[in-house]
Every structure is written in C-alpha cells, then in structure tokens.
Amino acid sequence: MTANDFFQVGLYLAVLLVLVKPVGHYMAQVFAETPNRVNRFGARAESLLYRLSGIRADEDMSWKRYAIAMLAFNVAGLAVVYILQRTQQWLPLNPQHFGAITPDSAMNTAVSFASNTNWQGYGGESTMSYFTQAIGLAVQNFLSAATGIAVLIAVIRGFSRRGAAAVGNFWVDMTRATLYVLIPFSLVIALLLVSQGVVQNVSAYVDVATLQHGQQTLPMGPAASQIAIKMLGTNGGGFFNANSAHPFENPTPFSNFVEMLAIFLVPASLCYTFGSMVGDRRQGWALLATMLLIFVPLTLGLVAAEQAGNPALHGLAIDAQASATQAGGNMEGKETRFGIAASGLFAAITTAASCGAVNAAHDSLTPLGGLVPMWLMQLGEVIFGGVGSGLYGMLAFAVVAVFIAGLMVGRTPEYLGKKIEAHEMKMASLAVLIPCALVVICTAIAVMTPAGIAGVSNPGAHGFSEILYAVSSASNNNGSAFGGLSANTPFWNVLLAICMFLARFPLAIAMLAMAGSLAAKGHVPETAGTLPTHTPLFVTLLACVVIVVGALTFLPALALGPIAEQLMSATGH
C-alpha cells in the first residue's frame, strides 16, 4: 500500500468518528420518550400527519402489533412500486416514453426497494421513467430506511424498559425517522452533490456531438435528490446503470468522499444513540469498536490486494508499482478520477454497510480483493450494516456472545441488565442464521439449475464467484452487483426476490419478538459474576463470534470461488 492509500482511509475514518457523537446524540433526542428541544421542533407537523392518517400517536404497541404494522406498511409500499412500474407508460414525467416493466422484473424491483436492498436487474436510464424513479423508488428509499431505524428503536426499548408490555409506536418511530433524520440530512447531501455537478432536473435526454464527430445521448433526471437518500439510507440503487461510477452521479473526488461518508453516517452514529438510550454510552462505543475491529483490517486488505495488482500478471515483467506517473496495481474496472484507494474503500464501505452502491466494477477486483466485499456481506451485514438493521443484527450477535460467555462460566447470561433465556436465544439465532441459510441454499439451487448458470459470463471459479456474490448480496439486503451475471431473467428475478424478502422481514420480526420479551423483564442487578459488555475483552469476544460464524459457514464456498481463483492466478492459470 502507498502512503496515499493510508492517508485516504485514515482521513475517512477520522471524519466519520468526529461526526458519530453529535449525530448520535441528535438521534437519541429524536426518539426520546420525553419531550425535548429536538422532537418538539416538528411537533405540529407530526400532529397534523397523525390526524390526517388517523393514527393514535399515544398508543404503545406490543411487539406483535408493532410487527404487523411494520409488515403491512412495507407490503403496501411493495405493491405501489410494482403497480407504478407496470403502468409507467400511462403516467406523467416519461419524456423518453419508456414502456411497462416485465412482471418478473417489476416484482423483483418492488421487493428490492421495499426491503432496503435496491438490487437492480435493469438499467435505470434505459428503463425507468422519472415518475417511477421519483415517486416509487426514491420514496421507498426513505421508507425502507426509516423502517430499519424504527425496528432498531423498538429493540433498544426492549433493552431499556422494565416490566413493560409494549415497545413503542411504529407509526411515530417511522414518522420521526423520516422527518427529523432522513429528510434534513438528505437535503444537505443533495445540495453538496449538486454543487459538484450531479444532475437534478426533469429534462429530456440531450444529444451532443463528440470529439470524434459522432453523437452521444446524455441522460438527465432528478438524480441528486435520489442519490442523497440512496447513500444516507444505505439503499444503493443507482439512478443510472453505472451507479456511483457514472459522472452524473459521482463526478469528483469530493462527491465521492461525501457519498462514502453518507453511507456510514447513520449506522455508525446509531451506536452512540443505542448507548445513550440504554443509559450506558460505553455499550454503544463497544459495539462501534467491534465493527471497526473487523472493518479496518478487511478494508486495508482489500486496498492492498488491489494495489499489489493482478497476480496473473506478476510473471510478465510489467511495471505495476505506483509512481508519479501511474497508479500502479490493478486499475481494471476503476475510474481514474478515484483511483485504487477511493475505489477499494468505497467497495468495502458499501458492502459492509448494506448499501450496494458501487463506484468500480467489483467483477474486476483481484480474487482476494473481491473476497473482502463478498465476506463483509456474508458476515450478516452487521459491520455497520444497513440503517437500523445493521445494529439490531449486531445486537443479535451480542446476545449470542454473552450466551457463549455464560456457558463458559456456568452462569445465566445477562446483557444490559436483562437475563438472556431460551426465547431470546431462539430469536437471536434465527436472526443470525436466516441470511446464512439463504445464501448457502439458494447458491446451491442456482449452480444446479440450467437457468441459474445460463447467465454466467465466465466459466470456472470466477463464474461461481459471480453466482455466490449475487445470492450473498440479495440474502443480506446489500444490493451491490459483482457484474458478469445476466440476472434480469425470470429465474434470477424470482430467486433473488425471495432471498431479499426473507432476509428482511422474518429477521426484523424475530428481533421485535426478542424486544418484546426483554421489555417485559425486570432489571437484574450487576454482581461480581456479571460479564462487563463494554470492555476490550467483550469487544474481542463479539468480533470473534461474528467472524467464526462467517468463517465456518462460508469458507467452503469461498474456497471454490475467490480462493481457488487466487491460487490459479498465482500459478499462471
């Protein structure tokens, strides 16, 4: 790695950590159960929305009512997005006169955006009208992200409440996440992106003359507003097909930095919010430290692998060293305006955070470089993860970790003053195992089915990586594409839609069930035998549990894909 690589990674982490406390404190105020300066600011707008919607804001919901409201709301959103795609040829703001989307692709896209995955089997600028993008997809970007935050807040109340029968009000949490967090933050990010040259209009596409005396069609559209929430909400769906590699989505190194910062801003800050709401901020810092303990080495490994270059070329006497005149390393599939460090860092961030936006071709990463984003997804998207969903996934791992520690010393495990018993363990285990099972089972189905392997563009280990990456992305609600796999077919649209739905909603329901059980329990006083969960020892234990689950589950599959490809490349095959 070069000094510039270390500088870019270090600068990003420094700015992020500076923002964690103020943003986390702000969000803790937003979701506080007592009135304060922050949640009083928009009280009138909130009240008006509740009256218009017929919502009783003072209703405290049981976990079952909370889960039903969450599921019904998102299924309704899914249906709206599906209908918009199927009827966009008759709707306004369609200057390119795009026709209806096919049923299987529309269903895949609807599930994708409702589940905060934003996997795309289509090209945005050649398929979706402005109306579908702005009213269907962008709105779901807000609502699916707000749903993740709402579920997390209910889980936090499960830990913080004592002897309670309810975990909060889903509609209030949704409204506050949208009004106080996602809309204002997105507005700031959108303005920053517009200042860098990201397009924001509803004009028809523009034909321009090229330097070679040809013609090129430049796509237009309300991109900046959608890109802001795409990053902030860890959605990832690109307005244009090239996603954040497109110059109209991500034109400069500064816009690239802003987009990367937006991806981690809410997931990282929610750790501080968690600590603040449970009354012990050390707990939030411990979870953030666990995420960084896994994220930083993997990111440096990815950048180092790309900077080292393609192992298949090492024996050809090619100068791949970084110098004043060249980037060196593996620049295949990367934008020259970003280079290796910003591309590698972006790839690690977007797969760690369940975002799915890309500014480089992951299919062109070196084998070990491609292994890192794949494994970050397979760890369950708990290394920062999606907004809300990443942290409640990490809390499921924390419950498993304290249970294992309790077994070691022969004590009933406790976490944040709550006894962890059979019900909590069952729910946490479901949350941990559902994505793992989906990846393994659906990858096996794909490689054994002619329709599954028909879309693979590369034979052998790399082709297997393309399939494994696609299923891992959908089964962990990430949404990024490795590339090389023609996935807009009925087989892949149906298979991946099933993965995306099952990875999002059953997991959220399991966590709400655990929250309901915890909220009903009393507080267990801390004793000399209580395992402290804010110490470096627990941080290490928790990181080991996350890694061991990922390693044991996916090492055989990774050995067939990127590891085999690395060994073959190193030996010249």
PDB file of N, CA and C in Angstrom, residues 14-15 35 91 132 149 208 211 216 247 283 294 312 327 337 346 353 358 383-384 452 484 509:
ATOM      1  N   ALA A  14     -11.318   9.247  10.378  1.00  0.00           N
ATOM      2  CA  ALA A  14     -11.238  10.356  11.338  1.00  0.00           C
ATOM      3  C   ALA A  14     -12.471  11.245  11.244  1.00  0.00           C
ATOM      4  N   VAL A  15     -12.856  11.612  10.031  1.00  0.00           N
ATOM      5  CA  VAL A  15     -14.037  12.477   9.860  1.00  0.00           C
ATOM      6  C   VAL A  15     -15.295  11.761  10.343  1.00  0.00           C
ATOM      7  N   PRO A  35     -40.467  14.802  25.931  1.00  0.00           N
ATOM      8  CA  PRO A  35     -40.306  15.944  25.016  1.00  0.00           C
ATOM      9  C   PRO A  35     -38.990  16.674  25.253  1.00  0.00           C
ATOM     10  N   LEU A  91     -48.277   7.094 -17.259  1.00  0.00           N
ATOM     11  CA  LEU A  91     -48.102   8.097 -16.195  1.00  0.00           C
ATOM     12  C   LEU A  91     -47.259   9.267 -16.701  1.00  0.00           C
ATOM     13  N   THR A 132     -41.548   7.036 -12.076  1.00  0.00           N
ATOM     14  CA  THR A 132     -41.280   5.800 -11.333  1.00  0.00           C
ATOM     15  C   THR A 132     -40.091   5.973 -10.409  1.00  0.00           C
ATOM     16  N   ILE A 149     -34.677   1.844  10.935  1.00  0.00           N
ATOM     17  CA  ILE A 149     -34.416   2.633  12.143  1.00  0.00           C
ATOM     18  C   ILE A 149     -35.505   2.388  13.181  1.00  0.00           C
ATOM     19  N   VAL A 208     -25.532  15.218 -27.864  1.00  0.00           N
ATOM     20  CA  VAL A 208     -24.390  16.120 -28.035  1.00  0.00           C
ATOM     21  C   VAL A 208     -23.423  15.523 -29.054  1.00  0.00           C
ATOM     22  N   LEU A 211     -16.098  14.500 -29.692  1.00  0.00           N
ATOM     23  CA  LEU A 211     -14.866  14.959 -30.326  1.00  0.00           C
ATOM     24  C   LEU A 211     -14.531  14.155 -31.570  1.00  0.00           C
ATOM     25  N   GLN A 216     -23.689  11.473 -29.015  1.00  0.00           N
ATOM     26  CA  GLN A 216     -23.900  10.718 -27.792  1.00  0.00           C
ATOM     27  C   GLN A 216     -25.124  11.271 -27.078  1.00  0.00           C
ATOM     28  N   PRO A 247     -20.485   9.673 -14.145  1.00  0.00           N
ATOM     29  CA  PRO A 247     -20.062  11.044 -13.808  1.00  0.00           C
ATOM     30  C   PRO A 247     -21.210  11.962 -13.409  1.00  0.00           C
ATOM     31  N   GLN A 283     -21.618   1.093  26.188  1.00  0.00           N
ATOM     32  CA  GLN A 283     -22.116  -0.049  25.420  1.00  0.00           C
ATOM     33  C   GLN A 283     -22.136   0.259  23.923  1.00  0.00           C
ATOM     34  N   ILE A 294     -13.257  -5.227  12.877  1.00  0.00           N
ATOM     35  CA  ILE A 294     -13.370  -6.115  11.713  1.00  0.00           C
ATOM     36  C   ILE A 294     -13.220  -5.330  10.413  1.00  0.00           C
ATOM     37  N   ALA A 312      -1.957 -12.721 -11.866  1.00  0.00           N
ATOM     38  CA  ALA A 312      -1.684 -13.407 -13.127  1.00  0.00           C
ATOM     39  C   ALA A 312      -0.666 -12.647 -13.973  1.00  0.00           C
ATOM     40  N   ALA A 327      -0.855   4.920 -11.388  1.00  0.00           N
ATOM     41  CA  ALA A 327      -1.434   4.457 -10.127  1.00  0.00           C
ATOM     42  C   ALA A 327      -0.853   3.124  -9.699  1.00  0.00           C
ATOM     43  N   ARG A 337     -10.558   8.983 -11.983  1.00  0.00           N
ATOM     44  CA  ARG A 337     -10.713  10.149 -11.107  1.00  0.00           C
ATOM     45  C   ARG A 337     -10.781   9.752  -9.634  1.00  0.00           C
ATOM     46  N   PHE A 346     -14.436   2.487  -1.082  1.00  0.00           N
ATOM     47  CA  PHE A 346     -15.863   2.539  -1.427  1.00  0.00           C
ATOM     48  C   PHE A 346     -16.447   1.129  -1.457  1.00  0.00           C
ATOM     49  N   ALA A 353     -21.835  -1.858   4.789  1.00  0.00           N
ATOM     50  CA  ALA A 353     -22.992  -1.099   5.261  1.00  0.00           C
ATOM     51  C   ALA A 353     -24.292  -1.477   4.581  1.00  0.00           C
ATOM     52  N   VAL A 358     -21.987   1.295  -6.032  1.00  0.00           N
ATOM     53  CA  VAL A 358     -20.621   0.942  -6.428  1.00  0.00           C
ATOM     54  C   VAL A 358     -20.029   2.061  -7.264  1.00  0.00           C
ATOM     55  N   ILE A 383     -21.449  -5.328  10.218  1.00  0.00           N
ATOM     56  CA  ILE A 383     -20.304  -4.418  10.349  1.00  0.00           C
ATOM     57  C   ILE A 383     -20.797  -3.076   9.811  1.00  0.00           C
ATOM     58  N   PHE A 384     -21.437  -2.314  10.675  1.00  0.00           N
ATOM     59  CA  PHE A 384     -22.199  -1.103  10.374  1.00  0.00           C
ATOM     60  C   PHE A 384     -23.554  -1.518   9.773  1.00  0.00           C
ATOM     61  N   GLY A 452     -30.011 -21.097 -13.820  1.00  0.00           N
ATOM     62  CA  GLY A 452     -29.141 -20.354 -12.914  1.00  0.00           C
ATOM     63  C   GLY A 452     -27.771 -20.092 -13.505  1.00  0.00           C
ATOM     64  N   GLY A 484     -21.021  -9.362 -14.457  1.00  0.00           N
ATOM     65  CA  GLY A 484     -20.724 -10.593 -15.186  1.00  0.00           C
ATOM     66  C   GLY A 484     -21.856 -11.585 -15.201  1.00  0.00           C
ATOM     67  N   ILE A 509     -38.892  -9.363  12.350  1.00  0.00           N
ATOM     68  CA  ILE A 509     -39.929  -9.859  13.262  1.00  0.00           C
ATOM     69  C   ILE A 509     -39.294 -10.628  14.426  1.00  0.00           C
TER      70      ILE A 509
END
